[in-house]
Amino acid sequence: AEMELVHSVMRNSGRTNMYPVIGIVASDPETGRVENVGVLVRLRCVTHAGDTGAFISGEAEGRFKLQRLHRVKPYMMARAREVKDVTPADADADGAAGVVEERVWQLAREARSLANSLYGHLEGPELLDLTHTSLWRPSAGVFEPSVLGNVAAASAADELQAASGECEVVWGGHDSDYALACEARRRQRFSFALARALDLDEEMQQLVLRGTSTTQRLRWLEHHLEEGLGYLRARQSLRTALDSD
């Protein structure tokens, strides 16, 4: 049924010359439970894989909350409203959010470093990949060693943010309200990019998705990182002790 929806909107996109947007919500087929907050996804392409199904490529563009179901077969149709994060009320609130964000970013980098030091030789590719997260990092002056190895690369990342309308504030020249809004959008993207990079369970994923406070979302991620780092730090200390013997 879901593929019927995908094929239908992709056919329509050929007539409108626009990539279609669909809504995706988590559900439990055994209990019939459907989450009330989902993700808006702009479909880019569908590649068929024979009897095994198809690979769907898309990009998340926002969130929505279900208000009323119109039908559930062959696929769900519903009335919904857009869900957005609340912009900080003033510069003080933005500054407080920035402190939490910077702290979370440092924890994520430490977690990645320890994870790769302890288990990188077993897993192969880099653990806790922060490639996408680093594009929305808290400070344009904080270069990401594994991704932004030089000033030119960092500048290119800043231009990418600017092109998407998220960080015009880097160059200033705008009123304070506009600057706060730009920074809030960048921080929101950072929080979701980091959440995607972390290994969150389904309950935590839905909590992150439902929240409308970027600062609160970052605090949840901070708690998750602190729990993981407690284990990683203990393992690192044990290894160091054994190596010294």
Coordinates of N, CA and C in Angstrom, one line a residue:
A1 N 0.8 -1.2 0.0 CA 0.0 0.0 0.0 C 0.9 1.3 0.0
E2 N 1.9 1.2 0.8 CA 2.8 2.4 0.8 C 3.5 2.6 -0.5
M3 N 3.9 1.6 -1.2 CA 4.4 1.7 -2.6 C 3.4 2.3 -3.5
E4 N 2.1 2.0 -3.4 CA 1.1 2.5 -4.2 C 1.1 4.0 -4.1
L5 N 1.2 4.5 -2.8 CA 1.2 5.9 -2.6 C 2.5 6.6 -3.3
V6 N 3.6 5.9 -3.1 CA 4.8 6.5 -3.7 C 4.7 6.5 -5.2
H7 N 4.2 5.5 -5.8 CA 4.1 5.5 -7.3 C 3.1 6.6 -7.8
S8 N 2.0 6.7 -7.0 CA 1.0 7.7 -7.4 C 1.6 9.1 -7.3
V9 N 2.3 9.5 -6.3 CA 2.8 10.9 -6.2 C 4.0 11.1 -7.1
M10 N 4.8 10.0 -7.4 CA 5.9 10.2 -8.4 C 5.3 10.4 -9.8
R11 N 4.2 9.7 -10.1 CA 3.6 9.9 -11.4 C 3.1 11.4 -11.6
N12 N 2.5 11.9 -10.5 CA 2.0 13.2 -10.5 C 3.1 14.3 -10.6
S13 N 4.2 13.9 -10.0 CA 5.4 14.9 -10.1 C 5.9 15.1 -11.5
G14 N 5.7 14.1 -12.3 CA 6.1 14.2 -13.7 C 5.3 15.3 -14.4
R15 N 4.0 15.4 -14.0 CA 3.2 16.4 -14.7 C 3.4 17.8 -14.1
T16 N 3.8 17.9 -12.8 CA 4.0 19.2 -12.2 C 5.4 19.7 -12.2
N17 N 6.3 18.7 -12.6 CA 7.8 19.0 -12.6 C 8.3 19.5 -11.3
M18 N 7.7 18.9 -10.2 CA 8.2 19.1 -8.8 C 8.3 17.8 -8.1
Y19 N 9.3 17.7 -7.2 CA 9.4 16.6 -6.4 C 8.3 16.5 -5.4
P20 N 7.6 15.4 -5.2 CA 6.5 15.3 -4.3 C 6.9 15.2 -2.9
V21 N 6.0 15.6 -1.9 CA 6.2 15.5 -0.5 C 5.2 14.6 0.1
I22 N 5.6 13.6 0.9 CA 4.7 12.7 1.6 C 5.0 12.8 3.1
G23 N 4.0 12.3 3.9 CA 4.2 12.3 5.3 C 4.5 10.8 5.8
I24 N 5.4 10.6 6.7 CA 5.7 9.3 7.2 C 5.6 9.3 8.7
V25 N 4.8 8.4 9.2 CA 4.7 8.2 10.7 C 5.0 6.8 11.1
A26 N 5.5 6.7 12.3 CA 5.8 5.3 12.8 C 4.5 4.7 13.3
S27 N 4.5 3.4 13.1 CA 3.3 2.6 13.5 C 3.6 1.2 13.9
D28 N 2.8 0.6 14.6 CA 3.0 -0.8 15.1 C 1.9 -1.6 14.4
P29 N 2.2 -2.5 13.4 CA 1.1 -3.2 12.7 C 0.4 -4.2 13.6
E30 N 1.1 -4.7 14.7 CA 0.5 -5.7 15.6 C -0.6 -5.0 16.5
T31 N -0.3 -3.9 17.0 CA -1.3 -3.2 17.9 C -2.1 -2.2 17.2
G32 N -1.7 -1.8 16.0 CA -2.5 -0.7 15.3 C -2.2 0.7 15.8
R33 N -1.2 0.8 16.7 CA -0.9 2.1 17.2 C -0.1 2.9 16.2
V34 N -0.5 4.2 16.0 CA 0.1 5.1 15.1 C 0.5 6.4 15.8
E35 N 1.8 6.7 15.7 CA 2.3 8.0 16.4 C 1.6 9.2 15.7
N36 N 1.4 10.2 16.5 CA 0.7 11.4 16.0 C 1.6 12.4 15.4
V37 N 2.9 12.3 15.5 CA 3.9 13.2 14.9 C 4.8 12.5 13.9
G38 N 4.9 13.0 12.7 CA 5.7 12.3 11.7 C 6.6 13.3 11.0
V39 N 7.2 12.8 9.9 CA 8.2 13.6 9.1 C 7.6 13.8 7.7
L40 N 7.8 15.1 7.2 CA 7.5 15.4 5.8 C 8.8 15.1 5.0
V41 N 8.6 14.3 4.0 CA 9.8 13.8 3.2 C 9.5 14.2 1.7
R42 N 10.5 14.9 1.1 CA 10.4 15.2 -0.3 C 11.1 14.1 -1.1
L43 N 10.4 13.3 -1.9 CA 10.9 12.2 -2.6 C 11.8 12.7 -3.8
R44 N 12.9 12.1 -3.9 CA 13.8 12.4 -5.0 C 13.8 11.3 -6.1
C45 N 13.8 10.1 -5.7 CA 13.8 9.0 -6.8 C 13.4 7.7 -6.1
V46 N 12.9 6.8 -6.9 CA 12.6 5.4 -6.5 C 13.3 4.5 -7.4
T47 N 14.1 3.6 -6.8 CA 14.8 2.6 -7.6 C 14.3 1.2 -7.2
H48 N 13.7 0.5 -8.2 CA 13.2 -0.8 -7.9 C 14.3 -1.9 -7.7
A49 N 14.0 -2.8 -6.8 CA 15.0 -3.8 -6.5 C 14.4 -5.2 -6.7
G50 N 13.7 -5.4 -7.8 CA 13.1 -6.7 -8.1 C 12.0 -7.1 -7.1
D51 N 12.0 -8.4 -6.6 CA 11.1 -8.9 -5.7 C 11.3 -8.4 -4.3
T52 N 12.4 -7.8 -4.0 CA 12.8 -7.4 -2.7 C 12.2 -6.0 -2.3
G53 N 11.6 -5.3 -3.3 CA 11.0 -4.1 -3.0 C 11.6 -2.9 -3.8
A54 N 11.9 -1.8 -3.2 CA 12.4 -0.7 -3.8 C 13.2 0.2 -2.8
F55 N 14.2 0.9 -3.4 CA 14.9 1.9 -2.6 C 14.4 3.3 -2.9
I56 N 14.0 4.0 -1.8 CA 13.4 5.3 -1.9 C 14.4 6.3 -1.4
S57 N 14.7 7.3 -2.2 CA 15.6 8.4 -1.8 C 14.8 9.7 -1.6
G58 N 14.9 10.3 -0.4 CA 14.2 11.5 -0.1 C 14.9 12.3 0.9
E59 N 14.4 13.5 1.2 CA 15.0 14.4 2.1 C 13.9 15.0 3.1
A60 N 14.2 14.8 4.4 CA 13.3 15.3 5.4 C 13.2 16.9 5.3
E61 N 11.9 17.4 5.3 CA 11.7 18.8 5.1 C 11.0 19.5 6.3
G62 N 10.5 18.7 7.2 CA 9.8 19.2 8.3 C 9.0 18.1 9.1
R63 N 8.2 18.6 10.0 CA 7.4 17.7 10.8 C 5.9 18.1 10.7
F64 N 5.0 17.1 11.1 CA 3.6 17.4 11.1 C 3.0 16.6 12.2
K65 N 1.8 17.1 12.7 CA 1.0 16.4 13.7 C -0.3 16.0 13.1
L66 N -0.7 14.8 13.3 CA -2.0 14.3 12.8 C -3.1 14.9 13.6
Q67 N -4.1 15.4 12.9 CA -5.3 16.0 13.6 C -6.6 15.1 13.3
R68 N -6.7 14.6 12.1 CA -7.9 13.8 11.9 C -7.6 12.8 10.7
L69 N -7.9 11.6 10.9 CA -7.7 10.6 9.9 C -8.9 10.6 8.9
H70 N -8.6 10.6 7.6 CA -9.7 10.5 6.7 C -9.9 9.1 6.2
R71 N -8.8 8.4 6.0 CA -8.8 7.0 5.6 C -7.5 6.3 5.9
V72 N -7.5 5.0 6.0 CA -6.3 4.2 6.4 C -5.9 3.3 5.2
K73 N -6.8 3.0 4.3 CA -6.5 2.1 3.2 C -6.8 2.7 1.9
P74 N -6.1 2.4 0.8 CA -4.9 1.6 0.7 C -3.6 2.2 1.4
Y75 N -3.7 3.5 1.7 CA -2.7 4.2 2.5 C -3.4 5.3 3.2
M76 N -2.7 5.7 4.3 CA -3.3 6.7 5.2 C -3.4 8.1 4.6
M77 N -4.6 8.7 4.7 CA -4.7 10.1 4.4 C -5.3 10.8 5.6
A78 N -4.8 12.0 5.9 CA -5.2 12.7 7.1 C -5.0 14.2 7.0
R79 N -5.8 14.9 7.9 CA -5.5 16.3 8.0 C -4.4 16.5 9.1
A80 N -3.5 17.4 8.8 CA -2.4 17.5 9.7 C -2.0 19.0 9.8
R81 N -1.2 19.3 10.8 CA -0.7 20.7 10.9 C 0.8 20.6 11.0
E82 N 1.5 21.6 10.6 CA 3.0 21.6 10.7 C 3.5 21.8 12.1
V83 N 4.5 21.2 12.5 CA 5.2 21.3 13.8 C 6.5 22.0 13.6
K84 N 6.7 23.0 14.4 CA 8.0 23.8 14.3 C 8.5 24.0 15.7
D85 N 9.8 24.2 15.8 CA 10.4 24.6 17.1 C 10.1 26.0 17.3
V86 N 10.1 26.4 18.6 CA 9.8 27.8 19.1 C 11.1 28.5 19.0
T87 N 11.1 29.7 18.4 CA 12.3 30.6 18.4 C 12.6 31.2 19.7
P88 N 13.8 31.2 20.2 CA 14.1 31.8 21.5 C 13.6 33.2 21.6
A89 N 13.1 33.6 22.8 CA 12.4 34.8 23.0 C 13.3 36.0 22.8
D90 N 14.5 35.9 23.2 CA 15.4 37.0 23.2 C 16.9 36.5 23.2
A91 N 17.8 37.5 23.2 CA 19.2 37.1 23.1 C 19.7 36.3 24.3
D92 N 19.1 36.5 25.4 CA 19.5 35.8 26.6 C 19.1 34.3 26.5
A93 N 17.9 34.1 26.0 CA 17.5 32.7 25.8 C 18.3 32.0 24.7
D94 N 18.6 32.8 23.7 CA 19.5 32.2 22.6 C 20.9 31.9 23.1
G95 N 21.4 32.8 24.0 CA 22.7 32.5 24.5 C 22.7 31.3 25.4
A96 N 21.6 31.1 26.2 CA 21.6 29.9 27.0 C 21.5 28.6 26.2
A97 N 20.8 28.7 25.1 CA 20.7 27.5 24.2 C 22.0 27.3 23.5
G98 N 22.8 28.3 23.2 CA 24.1 28.2 22.7 C 25.1 27.5 23.6
V99 N 25.0 27.8 24.9 CA 25.8 27.1 25.9 C 25.6 25.6 25.9
V100 N 24.3 25.2 25.9 CA 23.9 23.8 25.9 C 24.4 23.1 24.6
E101 N 24.2 23.8 23.4 CA 24.6 23.3 22.2 C 26.1 23.1 22.1
E102 N 26.9 24.0 22.5 CA 28.4 23.9 22.5 C 28.8 22.7 23.4
R103 N 28.2 22.5 24.5 CA 28.5 21.4 25.4 C 28.2 20.1 24.8
V104 N 27.0 20.0 24.1 CA 26.6 18.8 23.4 C 27.6 18.5 22.3
W105 N 28.0 19.5 21.6 CA 28.9 19.3 20.4 C 30.3 18.7 20.9
Q106 N 30.8 19.2 22.0 CA 32.0 18.7 22.6 C 31.9 17.3 23.1
L107 N 30.7 16.9 23.7 CA 30.5 15.6 24.1 C 30.4 14.6 22.9
A108 N 29.8 15.0 21.9 CA 29.6 14.2 20.7 C 31.0 13.9 20.1
R109 N 31.9 14.9 20.0 CA 33.2 14.7 19.5 C 34.0 13.8 20.4
E110 N 33.9 14.0 21.7 CA 34.6 13.1 22.6 C 34.1 11.6 22.4
A111 N 32.8 11.5 22.3 CA 32.2 10.1 22.1 C 32.7 9.5 20.9
R112 N 32.8 10.2 19.8 CA 33.3 9.7 18.5 C 34.8 9.3 18.7
S113 N 35.6 10.1 19.3 CA 37.0 9.9 19.5 C 37.2 8.6 20.3
L114 N 36.5 8.4 21.4 CA 36.6 7.3 22.3 C 36.1 6.0 21.6
A115 N 35.0 6.1 20.9 CA 34.4 5.0 20.2 C 35.3 4.4 19.1
N116 N 35.9 5.3 18.4 CA 36.9 4.9 17.3 C 38.2 4.4 17.9
S117 N 38.6 4.9 19.0 CA 39.8 4.5 19.7 C 39.6 3.0 20.2
L118 N 38.5 2.8 20.8 CA 38.2 1.5 21.4 C 37.8 0.4 20.5
Y119 N 36.9 0.8 19.5 CA 36.3 -0.2 18.7 C 36.5 0.0 17.1
G120 N 37.2 1.0 16.8 CA 37.3 1.3 15.3 C 38.0 0.2 14.6
H121 N 38.9 -0.6 15.2 CA 39.6 -1.6 14.5 C 38.7 -2.8 14.3
L122 N 37.6 -2.9 15.0 CA 36.6 -4.0 14.9 C 35.5 -3.7 13.9
E123 N 35.1 -2.4 13.9 CA 33.9 -2.0 13.1 C 34.3 -1.6 11.7
G124 N 35.5 -1.1 11.4 CA 35.8 -0.7 10.1 C 35.6 0.8 9.9
P125 N 34.5 1.2 9.3 CA 34.2 2.6 9.0 C 34.1 3.4 10.3
E126 N 34.3 4.7 10.2 CA 34.3 5.5 11.4 C 33.0 5.4 12.2
L127 N 33.1 5.2 13.5 CA 31.9 5.1 14.4 C 31.4 6.5 14.7
L128 N 30.1 6.7 14.9 CA 29.5 7.9 15.2 C 29.9 9.0 14.2
D129 N 29.5 8.8 13.0 CA 29.8 9.7 11.9 C 29.1 11.0 12.1
L130 N 29.9 12.1 12.2 CA 29.4 13.4 12.4 C 29.6 14.3 11.2
T131 N 29.8 13.7 10.0 CA 30.0 14.4 8.8 C 28.9 15.4 8.6
H132 N 27.6 15.0 8.6 CA 26.5 15.9 8.3 C 26.3 16.9 9.5
T133 N 26.4 16.3 10.7 CA 26.3 17.2 11.9 C 27.2 18.4 11.9
S134 N 28.4 18.2 11.4 CA 29.4 19.2 11.4 C 29.1 20.4 10.5
L135 N 28.2 20.2 9.5 CA 27.8 21.3 8.7 C 27.0 22.3 9.4
W136 N 26.4 21.9 10.5 CA 25.5 22.8 11.3 C 26.1 23.0 12.7
R137 N 27.5 22.8 12.8 CA 28.1 22.9 14.1 C 27.9 24.3 14.7
P138 N 28.0 24.3 16.1 CA 27.7 25.6 16.8 C 28.4 26.8 16.4
S139 N 29.7 26.7 16.0 CA 30.5 27.8 15.7 C 31.3 27.7 14.4
A140 N 31.2 28.7 13.6 CA 31.9 28.6 12.3 C 33.4 28.6 12.6
G141 N 33.8 29.0 13.8 CA 35.2 29.0 14.1 C 35.8 27.7 14.6
V142 N 34.8 26.7 14.9 CA 35.2 25.4 15.4 C 35.3 24.4 14.2
F143 N 36.6 24.1 13.8 CA 36.7 23.3 12.6 C 36.7 21.8 13.0
E144 N 36.1 21.0 12.2 CA 35.9 19.6 12.5 C 37.1 18.9 11.8
P145 N 38.1 18.3 12.6 CA 39.3 17.7 12.0 C 39.0 16.7 10.9
S146 N 38.1 15.8 11.1 CA 37.9 14.7 10.1 C 37.2 15.1 8.9
V147 N 36.5 16.3 8.9 CA 35.7 16.7 7.8 C 36.1 18.1 7.3
L148 N 36.4 19.0 8.1 CA 36.8 20.3 7.7 C 38.3 20.5 8.1
G149 N 39.2 19.9 7.2 CA 40.6 19.9 7.6 C 41.3 21.2 7.4
N150 N 40.7 22.2 6.7 CA 41.4 23.4 6.5 C 40.4 24.6 6.4
V151 N 40.9 25.8 6.4 CA 40.0 27.0 6.4 C 39.2 27.0 5.2
A152 N 39.7 26.6 4.0 CA 38.9 26.6 2.8 C 37.7 25.7 2.9
A153 N 37.9 24.5 3.4 CA 36.8 23.6 3.6 C 35.8 24.1 4.6
A154 N 36.2 24.7 5.6 CA 35.3 25.3 6.6 C 34.5 26.4 5.9
S155 N 35.1 27.2 5.1 CA 34.5 28.3 4.4 C 33.4 27.8 3.5
A156 N 33.7 26.7 2.8 CA 32.8 26.0 1.9 C 31.6 25.5 2.6
A157 N 31.8 25.0 3.8 CA 30.6 24.6 4.7 C 29.8 25.7 5.1
D158 N 30.4 26.9 5.4 CA 29.6 28.0 5.8 C 28.8 28.6 4.6
E159 N 29.4 28.5 3.4 CA 28.7 28.9 2.2 C 27.5 28.0 1.9
L160 N 27.6 26.7 2.2 CA 26.5 25.8 2.1 C 25.4 26.2 3.0
Q161 N 25.7 26.5 4.2 CA 24.7 26.9 5.2 C 24.0 28.2 4.7
A162 N 24.8 29.1 4.2 CA 24.3 30.4 3.7 C 23.3 30.2 2.6
A163 N 23.7 29.3 1.6 CA 22.9 29.0 0.5 C 21.5 28.5 0.8
S164 N 21.5 27.7 2.0 CA 20.2 27.2 2.4 C 19.4 28.1 3.3
G165 N 19.9 29.3 3.5 CA 19.2 30.3 4.2 C 19.3 30.2 5.7
E166 N 20.2 29.4 6.2 CA 20.3 29.1 7.6 C 21.3 29.9 8.4
C167 N 22.2 30.6 7.8 CA 23.3 31.2 8.6 C 23.7 32.5 8.1
E168 N 22.8 33.3 7.6 CA 23.1 34.7 7.1 C 23.8 35.5 8.2
V169 N 23.4 35.1 9.5 CA 23.9 35.9 10.6 C 25.4 35.8 10.7
V170 N 26.1 34.9 10.1 CA 27.6 34.7 10.1 C 28.2 36.0 9.7
W171 N 27.6 36.7 8.7 CA 28.2 37.9 8.2 C 27.5 39.2 8.7
G172 N 26.5 39.0 9.5 CA 25.9 40.2 10.2 C 25.2 41.0 9.2
G173 N 24.9 42.3 9.7 CA 24.2 43.2 8.8 C 22.7 43.1 8.8
H174 N 22.2 42.3 9.7 CA 20.7 42.1 9.8 C 20.2 42.6 11.2
D175 N 18.9 42.8 11.3 CA 18.4 43.2 12.6 C 18.4 42.0 13.6
S176 N 18.3 42.3 14.9 CA 18.5 41.3 15.9 C 17.5 40.1 15.8
D177 N 16.2 40.5 15.5 CA 15.2 39.5 15.4 C 15.5 38.5 14.3
Y178 N 15.9 39.0 13.1 CA 16.3 38.2 12.0 C 17.4 37.3 12.3
A179 N 18.4 37.9 13.0 CA 19.6 37.1 13.4 C 19.3 36.0 14.3
L180 N 18.4 36.2 15.3 CA 18.0 35.2 16.2 C 17.2 34.1 15.4
A181 N 16.4 34.4 14.5 CA 15.7 33.4 13.7 C 16.6 32.6 12.9
C182 N 17.6 33.2 12.3 CA 18.6 32.4 11.5 C 19.4 31.4 12.4
E183 N 19.8 31.9 13.5 CA 20.6 31.1 14.4 C 19.7 30.0 15.0
A184 N 18.4 30.3 15.2 CA 17.5 29.2 15.7 C 17.3 28.1 14.7
R185 N 17.2 28.5 13.4 CA 17.1 27.4 12.4 C 18.3 26.6 12.3
R186 N 19.5 27.3 12.3 CA 20.7 26.5 12.3 C 20.8 25.5 13.4
R187 N 20.5 26.0 14.6 CA 20.6 25.1 15.8 C 19.6 24.0 15.8
Q188 N 18.4 24.2 15.2 CA 17.5 23.2 15.1 C 18.0 22.1 14.2
R189 N 18.6 22.5 13.0 CA 19.1 21.5 12.1 C 20.3 20.7 12.7
F190 N 21.1 21.4 13.5 CA 22.2 20.7 14.2 C 21.6 19.7 15.2
S191 N 20.6 20.0 15.9 CA 20.0 19.0 16.9 C 19.5 17.8 16.2
F192 N 18.8 18.0 15.0 CA 18.2 16.8 14.3 C 19.3 16.0 13.6
A193 N 20.4 16.7 13.1 CA 21.5 16.0 12.5 C 22.2 15.1 13.5
L194 N 22.4 15.7 14.7 CA 23.1 14.9 15.7 C 22.2 13.7 16.2
A195 N 20.9 14.0 16.3 CA 20.0 12.9 16.8 C 20.0 11.7 15.7
R196 N 20.1 12.1 14.5 CA 20.2 11.1 13.4 C 21.5 10.3 13.5
A197 N 22.6 11.0 13.9 CA 23.9 10.3 14.0 C 24.0 9.3 15.2
L198 N 23.2 9.6 16.2 CA 23.3 8.8 17.4 C 22.4 7.6 17.3
D199 N 22.7 6.5 18.0 CA 22.0 5.3 18.0 C 20.8 5.4 19.1
L200 N 19.7 6.0 18.7 CA 18.6 6.3 19.6 C 17.6 5.1 19.5
D201 N 17.0 4.8 20.6 CA 15.9 3.8 20.5 C 14.7 4.5 20.0
E202 N 13.7 3.7 19.6 CA 12.5 4.2 19.0 C 11.7 5.2 19.9
E203 N 11.7 4.9 21.2 CA 11.0 5.9 22.1 C 11.7 7.2 22.1
M204 N 13.0 7.2 22.2 CA 13.8 8.4 22.2 C 13.7 9.2 20.8
Q205 N 13.6 8.4 19.7 CA 13.5 9.1 18.4 C 12.1 9.8 18.4
Q206 N 11.1 9.2 18.9 CA 9.8 9.9 18.9 C 9.8 11.1 19.8
L207 N 10.5 11.0 20.9 CA 10.6 12.1 21.9 C 11.2 13.3 21.2
V208 N 12.3 13.0 20.5 CA 13.1 14.1 19.8 C 12.2 14.7 18.7
L209 N 11.4 13.8 18.0 CA 10.6 14.3 16.9 C 9.4 15.2 17.4
R210 N 8.8 14.8 18.5 CA 7.7 15.6 19.0 C 8.0 16.9 19.6
G211 N 9.2 17.0 20.2 CA 9.6 18.2 20.9 C 9.6 19.5 20.1
T212 N 9.2 20.6 20.7 CA 9.2 21.9 19.9 C 10.2 22.9 20.5
S213 N 11.0 22.4 21.5 CA 12.1 23.2 22.1 C 13.4 22.7 21.6
T214 N 14.2 23.4 20.9 CA 15.5 22.9 20.4 C 16.4 22.7 21.6
T215 N 16.3 23.6 22.6 CA 17.2 23.5 23.8 C 16.9 22.3 24.6
Q216 N 15.6 21.9 24.7 CA 15.2 20.7 25.4 C 15.7 19.5 24.7
R217 N 15.6 19.5 23.4 CA 16.0 18.4 22.5 C 17.5 18.2 22.7
L218 N 18.3 19.3 22.8 CA 19.7 19.2 23.0 C 20.0 18.6 24.4
R219 N 19.2 19.0 25.4 CA 19.4 18.4 26.7 C 19.2 16.9 26.7
W220 N 18.2 16.5 26.0 CA 17.9 15.0 25.9 C 19.1 14.3 25.3
L221 N 19.7 14.9 24.2 CA 20.8 14.3 23.5 C 22.0 14.4 24.4
E222 N 22.2 15.5 25.2 CA 23.3 15.6 26.2 C 23.2 14.4 27.2
H223 N 22.0 14.1 27.7 CA 21.8 13.1 28.6 C 22.2 11.7 28.0
H224 N 21.8 11.5 26.8 CA 22.1 10.3 26.1 C 23.6 10.1 25.9
L225 N 24.3 11.2 25.5 CA 25.7 11.2 25.3 C 26.5 10.9 26.6
E226 N 26.0 11.6 27.7 CA 26.7 11.4 28.9 C 26.6 9.9 29.4
E227 N 25.4 9.3 29.2 CA 25.3 7.9 29.5 C 26.3 7.0 28.7
G228 N 26.4 7.3 27.4 CA 27.3 6.5 26.6 C 28.7 6.8 26.9
L229 N 29.0 8.0 27.2 CA 30.4 8.4 27.6 C 30.8 7.8 28.9
G230 N 29.9 7.6 29.8 CA 30.3 7.0 31.1 C 30.8 5.6 30.9
Y231 N 30.2 4.8 29.9 CA 30.7 3.5 29.6 C 32.1 3.6 28.9
L232 N 32.1 4.5 27.9 CA 33.3 4.6 27.0 C 34.5 5.0 27.9
R233 N 34.3 6.0 28.8 CA 35.4 6.5 29.6 C 35.9 5.4 30.5
A234 N 35.0 4.6 31.1 CA 35.4 3.5 31.9 C 36.2 2.4 31.1
R235 N 35.8 2.1 29.9 CA 36.5 1.2 29.1 C 37.9 1.7 28.7
Q236 N 38.0 3.0 28.5 CA 39.3 3.6 28.1 C 40.2 3.6 29.3
S237 N 39.7 3.9 30.5 CA 40.5 3.8 31.7 C 41.0 2.4 32.0
L238 N 40.1 1.4 31.8 CA 40.5 0.0 32.0 C 41.6 -0.4 31.0
R239 N 41.5 0.0 29.7 CA 42.5 -0.3 28.7 C 43.8 0.4 29.1
T240 N 43.8 1.6 29.6 CA 45.0 2.3 29.9 C 45.7 1.6 31.1
A241 N 44.9 1.2 32.1 CA 45.4 0.5 33.2 C 46.1 -0.8 32.8
L242 N 45.4 -1.6 31.9 CA 46.0 -2.8 31.5 C 47.3 -2.6 30.7
D243 N 47.3 -1.6 29.8 CA 48.4 -1.3 29.0 C 49.6 -0.9 29.9
S244 N 49.4 -0.2 31.0 CA 50.5 0.2 31.8 C 51.1 -0.9 32.6
D245 N 50.3 -2.0 32.8 CA 50.8 -3.2 33.4 C 51.7 -4.0 32.5

